[in-house]
Amino acid sequence: MLLVTRLDRLARSTRDLLTTLDQISAKGARFRSLADTWADTTTPHGRLMLTVLGGLAEFERELIRARTAERRARAKLAGVTIGRHPTLTPHQRAEALKRKARGTETIGQIARSYNVSRWTIQRLGA
């Protein structure tokens, strides 16, 4: 008997779920889910429920993915920056680039003066 806490711990897609369940039953084992009591491969009803609800779960994931992509695209068109805010202001970046170009200070010294990592300053020229 393979026992899982939730059905989504077993597979990411309906196809993956059905393949995994087929492999489990081919080895003579049974499957049950603690949170989803209807998910029991020992009965035909349980196998039907797994197939139908697994398909619905995959459909829901696809809808969420599509809505998220739409929102991201709308935000980008509206000029919203997605991700972390820049550590340095545009003025600080320009100043750091000038200091870096002069070559009188090390990258580490410039970085310490702005309280950022060496890599932040190193990436400015790229």
PDB file of C-alpha atoms in Angstrom:
ATOM      1  CA  MET A   1       0.000   0.000   0.000  1.00  0.00           C
ATOM      2  CA  LEU A   2       1.333   3.396  -1.015  1.00  0.00           C
ATOM      3  CA  LEU A   3      -0.017   6.036   1.356  1.00  0.00           C
ATOM      4  CA  VAL A   4       0.382   9.779   0.689  1.00  0.00           C
ATOM      5  CA  THR A   5      -0.789  12.785   2.680  1.00  0.00           C
ATOM      6  CA  ARG A   6      -2.340  14.535  -0.328  1.00  0.00           C
ATOM      7  CA  LEU A   7      -2.959  13.516  -3.910  1.00  0.00           C
ATOM      8  CA  ASP A   8      -0.923  16.420  -5.326  1.00  0.00           C
ATOM      9  CA  ARG A   9       2.161  14.992  -3.570  1.00  0.00           C
ATOM     10  CA  LEU A  10       2.081  12.040  -5.980  1.00  0.00           C
ATOM     11  CA  ALA A  11       1.926  13.708  -9.414  1.00  0.00           C
ATOM     12  CA  ARG A  12       1.927  17.077 -11.195  1.00  0.00           C
ATOM     13  CA  SER A  13      -0.370  16.237 -14.125  1.00  0.00           C
ATOM     14  CA  THR A  14      -3.217  13.875 -14.852  1.00  0.00           C
ATOM     15  CA  ARG A  15      -1.086  11.890 -17.275  1.00  0.00           C
ATOM     16  CA  ASP A  16       1.671  11.587 -14.661  1.00  0.00           C
ATOM     17  CA  LEU A  17      -0.884  10.589 -12.010  1.00  0.00           C
ATOM     18  CA  LEU A  18      -2.443   7.894 -14.192  1.00  0.00           C
ATOM     19  CA  THR A  19       0.977   6.541 -15.221  1.00  0.00           C
ATOM     20  CA  THR A  20       2.127   6.402 -11.597  1.00  0.00           C
ATOM     21  CA  LEU A  21      -1.089   4.718 -10.463  1.00  0.00           C
ATOM     22  CA  ASP A  22      -0.763   2.189 -13.298  1.00  0.00           C
ATOM     23  CA  GLN A  23       2.787   1.370 -12.216  1.00  0.00           C
ATOM     24  CA  ILE A  24       1.640   0.983  -8.615  1.00  0.00           C
ATOM     25  CA  SER A  25      -1.174  -1.403  -9.547  1.00  0.00           C
ATOM     26  CA  ALA A  26       1.096  -3.360 -11.957  1.00  0.00           C
ATOM     27  CA  LYS A  27       3.310  -4.196  -8.979  1.00  0.00           C
ATOM     28  CA  GLY A  28       0.274  -5.425  -7.061  1.00  0.00           C
ATOM     29  CA  ALA A  29       0.174  -2.488  -4.657  1.00  0.00           C
ATOM     30  CA  ARG A  30      -2.750  -0.258  -3.716  1.00  0.00           C
ATOM     31  CA  PHE A  31      -2.888   3.503  -3.314  1.00  0.00           C
ATOM     32  CA  ARG A  32      -4.627   5.713  -0.773  1.00  0.00           C
ATOM     33  CA  SER A  33      -4.507   9.371   0.168  1.00  0.00           C
ATOM     34  CA  LEU A  34      -5.021  10.523   3.756  1.00  0.00           C
ATOM     35  CA  ALA A  35      -6.491  13.938   2.918  1.00  0.00           C
ATOM     36  CA  ASP A  36      -8.502  12.724  -0.081  1.00  0.00           C
ATOM     37  CA  THR A  37     -10.459   9.736   1.219  1.00  0.00           C
ATOM     38  CA  TRP A  38     -12.102   9.188  -2.168  1.00  0.00           C
ATOM     39  CA  ALA A  39      -8.645   8.500  -3.684  1.00  0.00           C
ATOM     40  CA  ASP A  40      -8.538   4.739  -3.250  1.00  0.00           C
ATOM     41  CA  THR A  41      -7.458   2.514  -6.170  1.00  0.00           C
ATOM     42  CA  THR A  42      -8.868  -0.621  -4.594  1.00  0.00           C
ATOM     43  CA  THR A  43     -12.342   0.122  -6.019  1.00  0.00           C
ATOM     44  CA  PRO A  44     -13.549   0.978  -9.536  1.00  0.00           C
ATOM     45  CA  HIS A  45     -15.366   4.003  -8.080  1.00  0.00           C
ATOM     46  CA  GLY A  46     -12.127   5.253  -6.499  1.00  0.00           C
ATOM     47  CA  ARG A  47     -10.224   4.850  -9.783  1.00  0.00           C
ATOM     48  CA  LEU A  48     -12.929   6.820 -11.628  1.00  0.00           C
ATOM     49  CA  MET A  49     -12.844   9.589  -9.039  1.00  0.00           C
ATOM     50  CA  LEU A  50      -9.037   9.786  -9.256  1.00  0.00           C
ATOM     51  CA  THR A  51      -9.175  10.151 -13.038  1.00  0.00           C
ATOM     52  CA  VAL A  52     -11.919  12.788 -13.081  1.00  0.00           C
ATOM     53  CA  LEU A  53     -10.668  14.895 -10.182  1.00  0.00           C
ATOM     54  CA  GLY A  54      -7.060  14.602 -11.332  1.00  0.00           C
ATOM     55  CA  GLY A  55      -8.168  16.055 -14.689  1.00  0.00           C
ATOM     56  CA  LEU A  56     -10.016  18.882 -12.970  1.00  0.00           C
ATOM     57  CA  ALA A  57      -6.978  19.700 -10.833  1.00  0.00           C
ATOM     58  CA  GLU A  58      -4.758  19.878 -13.918  1.00  0.00           C
ATOM     59  CA  PHE A  59      -7.331  22.113 -15.661  1.00  0.00           C
ATOM     60  CA  GLU A  60      -7.394  24.435 -12.642  1.00  0.00           C
ATOM     61  CA  ARG A  61      -3.569  24.666 -12.622  1.00  0.00           C
ATOM     62  CA  GLU A  62      -3.609  25.605 -16.312  1.00  0.00           C
ATOM     63  CA  LEU A  63      -6.220  28.332 -15.678  1.00  0.00           C
ATOM     64  CA  ILE A  64      -4.121  29.763 -12.851  1.00  0.00           C
ATOM     65  CA  ARG A  65      -1.024  29.709 -15.053  1.00  0.00           C
ATOM     66  CA  ALA A  66      -2.864  31.506 -17.875  1.00  0.00           C
ATOM     67  CA  ARG A  67      -4.341  34.166 -15.558  1.00  0.00           C
ATOM     68  CA  THR A  68      -0.942  34.792 -13.976  1.00  0.00           C
ATOM     69  CA  ALA A  69       0.692  35.204 -17.392  1.00  0.00           C
ATOM     70  CA  GLU A  70      -2.060  37.666 -18.437  1.00  0.00           C
ATOM     71  CA  ARG A  71      -1.611  39.736 -15.271  1.00  0.00           C
ATOM     72  CA  ARG A  72       2.145  39.787 -15.733  1.00  0.00           C
ATOM     73  CA  ALA A  73       1.765  40.977 -19.347  1.00  0.00           C
ATOM     74  CA  ARG A  74      -0.729  43.721 -18.339  1.00  0.00           C
ATOM     75  CA  ALA A  75       1.561  44.890 -15.542  1.00  0.00           C
ATOM     76  CA  LYS A  76       4.503  45.023 -17.926  1.00  0.00           C
ATOM     77  CA  LEU A  77       2.487  47.112 -20.421  1.00  0.00           C
ATOM     78  CA  ALA A  78       1.502  49.450 -17.581  1.00  0.00           C
ATOM     79  CA  GLY A  79       5.191  49.939 -16.796  1.00  0.00           C
ATOM     80  CA  VAL A  80       5.190  48.010 -13.531  1.00  0.00           C
ATOM     81  CA  THR A  81       8.608  46.582 -12.721  1.00  0.00           C
ATOM     82  CA  ILE A  82       8.359  42.981 -11.627  1.00  0.00           C
ATOM     83  CA  GLY A  83      10.947  41.628  -9.242  1.00  0.00           C
ATOM     84  CA  ARG A  84      13.278  43.183  -6.725  1.00  0.00           C
ATOM     85  CA  HIS A  85      13.753  46.921  -6.645  1.00  0.00           C
ATOM     86  CA  PRO A  86      17.212  48.110  -7.702  1.00  0.00           C
ATOM     87  CA  THR A  87      19.629  48.409  -4.788  1.00  0.00           C
ATOM     88  CA  LEU A  88      21.269  51.528  -6.164  1.00  0.00           C
ATOM     89  CA  THR A  89      19.537  54.663  -7.422  1.00  0.00           C
ATOM     90  CA  PRO A  90      20.300  55.764 -10.991  1.00  0.00           C
ATOM     91  CA  HIS A  91      22.543  58.521  -9.579  1.00  0.00           C
ATOM     92  CA  GLN A  92      24.468  56.030  -7.416  1.00  0.00           C
ATOM     93  CA  ARG A  93      24.883  53.687 -10.374  1.00  0.00           C
ATOM     94  CA  ALA A  94      26.295  56.446 -12.570  1.00  0.00           C
ATOM     95  CA  GLU A  95      28.619  57.561  -9.778  1.00  0.00           C
ATOM     96  CA  ALA A  96      29.797  53.985  -9.127  1.00  0.00           C
ATOM     97  CA  LEU A  97      30.473  53.464 -12.846  1.00  0.00           C
ATOM     98  CA  LYS A  98      32.609  56.625 -12.938  1.00  0.00           C
ATOM     99  CA  ARG A  99      34.564  55.480  -9.865  1.00  0.00           C
ATOM    100  CA  LYS A 100      35.011  52.031 -11.390  1.00  0.00           C
ATOM    101  CA  ALA A 101      36.245  53.545 -14.687  1.00  0.00           C
ATOM    102  CA  ARG A 102      38.782  55.755 -12.882  1.00  0.00           C
ATOM    103  CA  GLY A 103      40.445  52.640 -11.469  1.00  0.00           C
ATOM    104  CA  THR A 104      41.680  54.304  -8.296  1.00  0.00           C
ATOM    105  CA  GLU A 105      39.476  52.169  -6.024  1.00  0.00           C
ATOM    106  CA  THR A 106      38.838  48.453  -5.899  1.00  0.00           C
ATOM    107  CA  ILE A 107      35.403  47.012  -6.612  1.00  0.00           C
ATOM    108  CA  GLY A 108      35.189  46.020  -2.950  1.00  0.00           C
ATOM    109  CA  GLN A 109      35.859  49.561  -1.747  1.00  0.00           C
ATOM    110  CA  ILE A 110      33.202  50.994  -4.050  1.00  0.00           C
ATOM    111  CA  ALA A 111      30.735  48.323  -2.954  1.00  0.00           C
ATOM    112  CA  ARG A 112      31.356  48.987   0.762  1.00  0.00           C
ATOM    113  CA  SER A 113      30.717  52.702   0.278  1.00  0.00           C
ATOM    114  CA  TYR A 114      27.211  51.905  -1.042  1.00  0.00           C
ATOM    115  CA  ASN A 115      26.652  48.990   1.354  1.00  0.00           C
ATOM    116  CA  VAL A 116      26.161  46.485  -1.491  1.00  0.00           C
ATOM    117  CA  SER A 117      27.985  43.358  -2.601  1.00  0.00           C
ATOM    118  CA  ARG A 118      30.973  43.369  -4.933  1.00  0.00           C
ATOM    119  CA  TRP A 119      28.834  41.617  -7.526  1.00  0.00           C
ATOM    120  CA  THR A 120      26.333  44.484  -7.614  1.00  0.00           C
ATOM    121  CA  ILE A 121      29.115  46.859  -8.644  1.00  0.00           C
ATOM    122  CA  GLN A 122      30.739  44.281 -10.938  1.00  0.00           C
ATOM    123  CA  ARG A 123      27.489  43.834 -12.897  1.00  0.00           C
ATOM    124  CA  LEU A 124      27.049  47.584 -13.497  1.00  0.00           C
ATOM    125  CA  GLY A 125      29.354  47.604 -16.517  1.00  0.00           C
ATOM    126  CA  ALA A 126      27.704  44.591 -18.100  1.00  0.00           C
TER     127      ALA A 126
END
